[in-house]
CSV table of C-alpha atoms in Angstrom, one decimal:
chain,number,residue,atom,x,y,z
N,2,LYS,CA,-3.9,36.4,19.4
N,3,ALA,CA,-4.8,37.3,16.2
N,4,GLY,CA,-2.2,38.7,13.9
N,5,VAL,CA,-2.1,42.0,11.7
N,6,THR,CA,-4.6,41.7,9.0
N,7,GLN,CA,-4.8,43.8,5.7
N,8,THR,CA,-7.5,44.2,3.2
N,9,PRO,CA,-7.6,43.8,0.6
N,10,ARG,CA,-4.9,41.2,-0.2
N,11,TYR,CA,-4.9,41.8,-4.1
N,12,LEU,CA,-5.7,45.1,-6.1
N,13,ILE,CA,-5.5,46.0,-9.6
N,14,LYS,CA,-6.0,49.5,-10.4
N,15,THR,CA,-5.4,51.9,-13.5
N,16,ARG,CA,-2.9,54.9,-13.8
N,17,GLY,CA,-4.4,58.1,-12.3
N,18,GLN,CA,-6.7,56.4,-9.9
N,19,GLN,CA,-6.5,56.2,-6.0
N,20,VAL,CA,-6.7,53.5,-3.7
N,21,THR,CA,-7.0,52.7,-0.1
N,22,LEU,CA,-5.5,50.2,1.9
N,23,SER,CA,-6.4,49.3,5.5
N,24,CYS,CA,-4.7,47.4,8.2
N,25,SER,CA,-5.8,46.2,11.6
N,26,PRO,CA,-3.1,45.6,14.0
N,27,ILE,CA,-2.8,43.2,16.7
N,28,SER,CA,-5.2,43.9,19.5
N,29,GLY,CA,-3.4,46.0,22.1
N,30,HIS,CA,-0.9,47.5,19.9
N,31,ARG,CA,-1.1,51.3,19.2
N,32,SER,CA,1.6,51.8,16.6
N,33,VAL,CA,1.1,51.0,12.9
N,34,SER,CA,4.0,51.3,10.6
N,35,TRP,CA,3.5,51.1,6.7
N,36,TYR,CA,6.2,49.8,4.2
N,37,GLN,CA,6.5,49.4,0.5
N,38,GLN,CA,8.4,46.7,-1.1
N,39,THR,CA,9.4,46.4,-4.5
N,40,PRO,CA,12.0,43.7,-6.0
N,41,GLY,CA,14.5,46.9,-6.9
N,42,GLN,CA,14.3,48.8,-3.8
N,43,GLY,CA,13.2,46.2,-1.2
N,44,LEU,CA,11.4,47.4,2.2
N,45,GLN,CA,11.1,51.0,2.5
N,46,PHE,CA,9.4,53.0,5.4
N,47,LEU,CA,6.5,55.0,4.5
N,48,PHE,CA,5.0,56.3,7.9
N,49,GLU,CA,4.0,55.4,11.1
N,50,TYR,CA,1.2,56.3,13.4
N,51,PHE,CA,0.6,56.2,17.3
N,52,SER,CA,-2.6,57.2,19.0
N,53,GLU,CA,-4.0,58.7,15.8
N,54,THR,CA,-1.0,60.8,15.1
N,55,GLN,CA,1.8,60.5,12.3
N,56,ARG,CA,5.1,60.3,14.4
N,57,ASN,CA,7.5,59.7,11.4
N,58,LYS,CA,7.3,59.7,7.5
N,59,GLY,CA,9.7,58.3,5.2
N,60,ASN,CA,10.8,59.8,1.5
N,61,PHE,CA,7.9,59.4,-0.4
N,62,PRO,CA,5.9,62.0,-2.4
N,63,GLY,CA,2.6,63.7,-1.0
N,64,ARG,CA,0.4,61.1,-3.0
N,65,PHE,CA,1.0,58.6,-0.3
N,66,SER,CA,-0.8,59.5,2.9
N,67,GLY,CA,-2.3,57.5,5.9
N,68,ARG,CA,-4.4,58.1,9.0
N,69,GLN,CA,-5.0,56.1,12.2
N,70,PHE,CA,-8.5,55.6,14.2
N,71,SER,CA,-9.2,55.6,17.6
N,72,ASN,CA,-9.3,51.8,17.7
N,73,SER,CA,-6.0,52.0,16.3
N,74,ARG,CA,-6.8,50.6,13.0
N,75,SER,CA,-5.1,52.4,10.0
N,76,GLU,CA,-5.5,53.2,6.2
N,77,MET,CA,-3.3,54.5,3.9
N,78,ASN,CA,-4.1,56.2,0.6
N,79,VAL,CA,-2.2,56.7,-2.5
N,80,SER,CA,-3.7,59.1,-5.3
N,81,THR,CA,-3.0,59.6,-8.8
N,82,LEU,CA,-1.6,56.2,-9.0
N,83,GLU,CA,1.6,55.9,-11.5
N,84,LEU,CA,3.0,52.8,-12.9
N,85,GLY,CA,6.1,52.8,-10.3
N,86,ASP,CA,3.4,52.5,-7.3
N,87,SER,CA,2.9,48.8,-8.0
N,88,ALA,CA,4.5,46.9,-5.0
N,89,LEU,CA,3.5,44.8,-2.0
N,90,TYR,CA,2.4,47.5,0.6
N,91,LEU,CA,3.1,46.1,4.5
N,92,CYS,CA,1.7,46.8,7.4
N,93,ALA,CA,3.3,46.3,10.7
N,94,SER,CA,2.0,46.9,14.3
N,95,SER,CA,4.1,47.2,17.7
N,96,SER,CA,2.9,48.0,21.2
N,97,GLY,CA,4.3,51.6,20.8
N,98,GLN,CA,5.3,51.8,24.2
N,99,GLY,CA,7.1,50.2,27.0
N,100,ALA,CA,10.0,47.5,26.9
N,101,PHE,CA,10.4,46.0,23.5
N,102,TRP,CA,8.0,48.3,21.9
N,103,TYR,CA,9.9,48.4,18.7
N,104,GLU,CA,9.2,44.7,18.0
N,105,GLN,CA,7.0,44.9,14.8
N,106,TYR,CA,4.8,42.2,13.5
N,107,PHE,CA,3.8,42.3,10.0
N,108,GLY,CA,0.5,41.4,8.0
N,109,PRO,CA,0.5,39.7,5.0
N,110,GLY,CA,0.6,42.6,2.7
N,111,THR,CA,-1.6,44.3,-0.1
N,112,ARG,CA,-0.3,43.2,-3.6
N,113,LEU,CA,-1.2,46.3,-5.6
N,114,THR,CA,-0.7,46.5,-9.3
N,115,VAL,CA,-1.2,49.5,-11.4
N,116,THR,CA,-2.0,49.2,-15.2
F,847,GLU,CA,23.1,57.8,6.9
F,848,ASP,CA,21.8,54.6,8.5
F,849,GLN,CA,22.5,51.8,6.3
F,850,VAL,CA,22.0,47.7,6.4
F,851,THR,CA,24.0,45.7,3.8
F,852,GLN,CA,23.2,41.6,3.8
F,853,SER,CA,25.4,39.1,2.4
F,854,PRO,CA,25.3,36.9,0.4
F,855,GLU,CA,22.6,38.1,-1.7
F,856,ALA,CA,21.6,34.3,-2.5
F,857,LEU,CA,22.5,31.2,-1.0
F,858,ARG,CA,21.9,27.6,-1.8
F,859,LEU,CA,22.6,24.8,0.5
F,860,GLN,CA,22.3,20.9,0.7
F,861,GLU,CA,19.9,19.8,3.4
F,862,GLY,CA,22.2,19.3,6.3
F,863,GLU,CA,24.7,21.7,5.1
F,864,SER,CA,25.3,24.5,8.0
F,865,SER,CA,25.9,28.2,7.0
F,866,SER,CA,26.0,31.7,8.2
F,867,LEU,CA,24.3,34.8,6.9
F,868,ASN,CA,25.8,38.2,7.4
F,869,CYS,CA,23.9,41.4,8.3
F,870,SER,CA,26.5,44.6,8.5
F,871,TYR,CA,25.1,47.8,9.9
F,872,THR,CA,25.8,51.6,10.3
F,873,VAL,CA,23.4,53.5,12.7
F,874,SER,CA,23.8,56.0,15.0
F,875,GLY,CA,23.4,54.3,18.5
F,876,LEU,CA,21.8,50.9,18.0
F,877,ARG,CA,18.6,50.5,19.7
F,878,GLY,CA,17.8,46.9,18.1
F,879,LEU,CA,18.5,44.8,15.3
F,880,PHE,CA,15.7,42.6,13.9
F,881,TRP,CA,15.7,39.4,11.8
F,882,TYR,CA,12.7,38.2,9.7
F,883,ARG,CA,11.8,35.6,7.2
F,884,GLN,CA,9.9,36.4,4.2
F,885,ASP,CA,8.2,33.5,2.0
F,886,PRO,CA,7.2,34.7,-1.3
F,887,GLY,CA,4.0,36.5,-1.6
F,888,LYS,CA,3.7,36.9,2.5
F,889,GLY,CA,4.5,39.5,4.9
F,890,PRO,CA,8.0,39.1,7.1
F,891,GLU,CA,7.8,36.7,9.9
F,892,PHE,CA,9.2,38.0,13.1
F,893,LEU,CA,12.2,35.8,14.3
F,894,PHE,CA,14.7,37.9,16.4
F,895,THR,CA,15.3,40.9,18.4
F,896,LEU,CA,19.0,41.7,19.4
F,897,TYR,CA,19.8,44.8,21.6
F,898,SER,CA,23.1,44.8,22.6
F,899,ALA,CA,26.6,43.2,21.2
F,900,GLY,CA,27.3,39.9,22.6
F,901,GLU,CA,23.8,38.8,22.6
F,902,GLU,CA,22.7,35.6,21.4
F,903,LYS,CA,19.1,33.8,20.5
F,904,GLU,CA,18.2,30.7,19.2
F,905,LYS,CA,15.0,29.1,17.7
F,906,GLU,CA,15.2,25.8,16.0
F,907,ARG,CA,17.9,25.4,13.8
F,908,LEU,CA,18.6,29.0,13.8
F,909,LYS,CA,20.7,31.3,15.9
F,910,ALA,CA,21.3,34.9,15.6
F,911,THR,CA,24.4,36.9,17.0
F,912,LEU,CA,25.2,40.4,17.4
F,913,THR,CA,28.6,42.4,17.3
F,914,LYS,CA,28.9,46.2,17.3
F,915,LYS,CA,29.2,46.4,13.5
F,916,GLU,CA,27.4,43.1,12.3
F,917,SER,CA,25.1,40.3,13.0
F,918,PHE,CA,25.1,36.7,12.0
F,919,LEU,CA,22.3,34.3,11.2
F,920,HIS,CA,23.7,30.6,11.8
F,921,ILE,CA,21.6,28.0,10.1
F,922,THR,CA,22.3,24.7,11.5
F,923,ALA,CA,21.6,21.6,9.6
F,924,PRO,CA,18.8,23.3,7.5
F,925,LYS,CA,16.1,21.6,5.8
F,926,PRO,CA,14.2,22.5,2.5
F,927,GLU,CA,11.6,24.2,4.7
F,928,ASP,CA,14.1,26.8,5.5
F,929,SER,CA,14.2,28.0,2.3
F,930,ALA,CA,13.1,31.7,2.3
F,931,THR,CA,14.5,35.2,2.1
F,932,TYR,CA,16.1,36.5,5.6
F,933,LEU,CA,15.6,40.1,6.4
F,934,CYS,CA,18.0,42.0,8.6
F,935,ALA,CA,16.5,45.6,9.9
F,936,VAL,CA,17.6,48.1,12.5
F,937,ILE,CA,15.8,50.9,14.2
F,938,ASP,CA,16.2,54.3,12.9
F,939,GLY,CA,19.0,56.2,14.5
F,940,SER,CA,16.8,59.0,15.4
F,941,GLY,CA,14.8,56.8,17.8
F,942,ASN,CA,11.9,57.0,19.2
F,943,THR,CA,10.2,56.0,15.8
F,944,GLY,CA,8.3,52.9,14.3
F,945,LYS,CA,10.7,53.1,11.5
F,946,LEU,CA,12.9,50.2,10.6
F,947,ILE,CA,15.9,50.2,8.0
F,948,PHE,CA,15.7,47.0,6.2
F,949,GLY,CA,18.7,45.3,4.2
F,950,GLN,CA,18.1,43.8,0.6
F,951,GLY,CA,17.8,40.1,2.3
F,952,THR,CA,19.5,36.8,1.4
F,953,THR,CA,17.5,34.4,-0.6
F,954,LEU,CA,18.3,30.9,1.0
F,955,GLN,CA,17.5,27.7,-1.1
F,956,VAL,CA,17.9,24.4,0.9
F,957,LYS,CA,17.9,21.6,-1.5
F,958,PRO,CA,17.0,18.0,-0.2
């Protein structure tokens, strides 16, 4: 079974620009969660989508948004980029229902650098 | 507030020198505790899920245990390839959500 894939793997953007990151979950998984990882704050939860609906959202400003498509693929968008948005953005998928649905499997991440 | 604390922050071992990593948690109603391994520049790799106190799971040189307030990741006779950051996480206490709360991790270095 193929794992979680994320594209692109690396991005360099300028302050004020916007960016869209993409995530394809493990086949059959319907829940996708996004996390931001920085050296200072560690892994922090951004939001989770299940069946195209946002089920939960972390404590991030409204510049961070996401969506999920009918095939469970997900995108996250960051508008008006700031230097502090430089981070590794990780996507994780889980089955979303049934036994052991909490088990999340992570993709390789997208390394975003804002200059 | 739900919280996960890992110790030590960094650990250096000689090859073959066994040790344990600690994960203390505070969550309203534990629904699951997870251990991940993360190599530099990569996403976390799933290792174990523990659901109830007293549960133990093993994989090669790793063994995870769980009590009501903490979890341990025991590493027996480690090899240099075990060098990585080990992350502990719990499911958010509000439940029914895909939110994991992570500790800051323990960076393990195993020298040959």
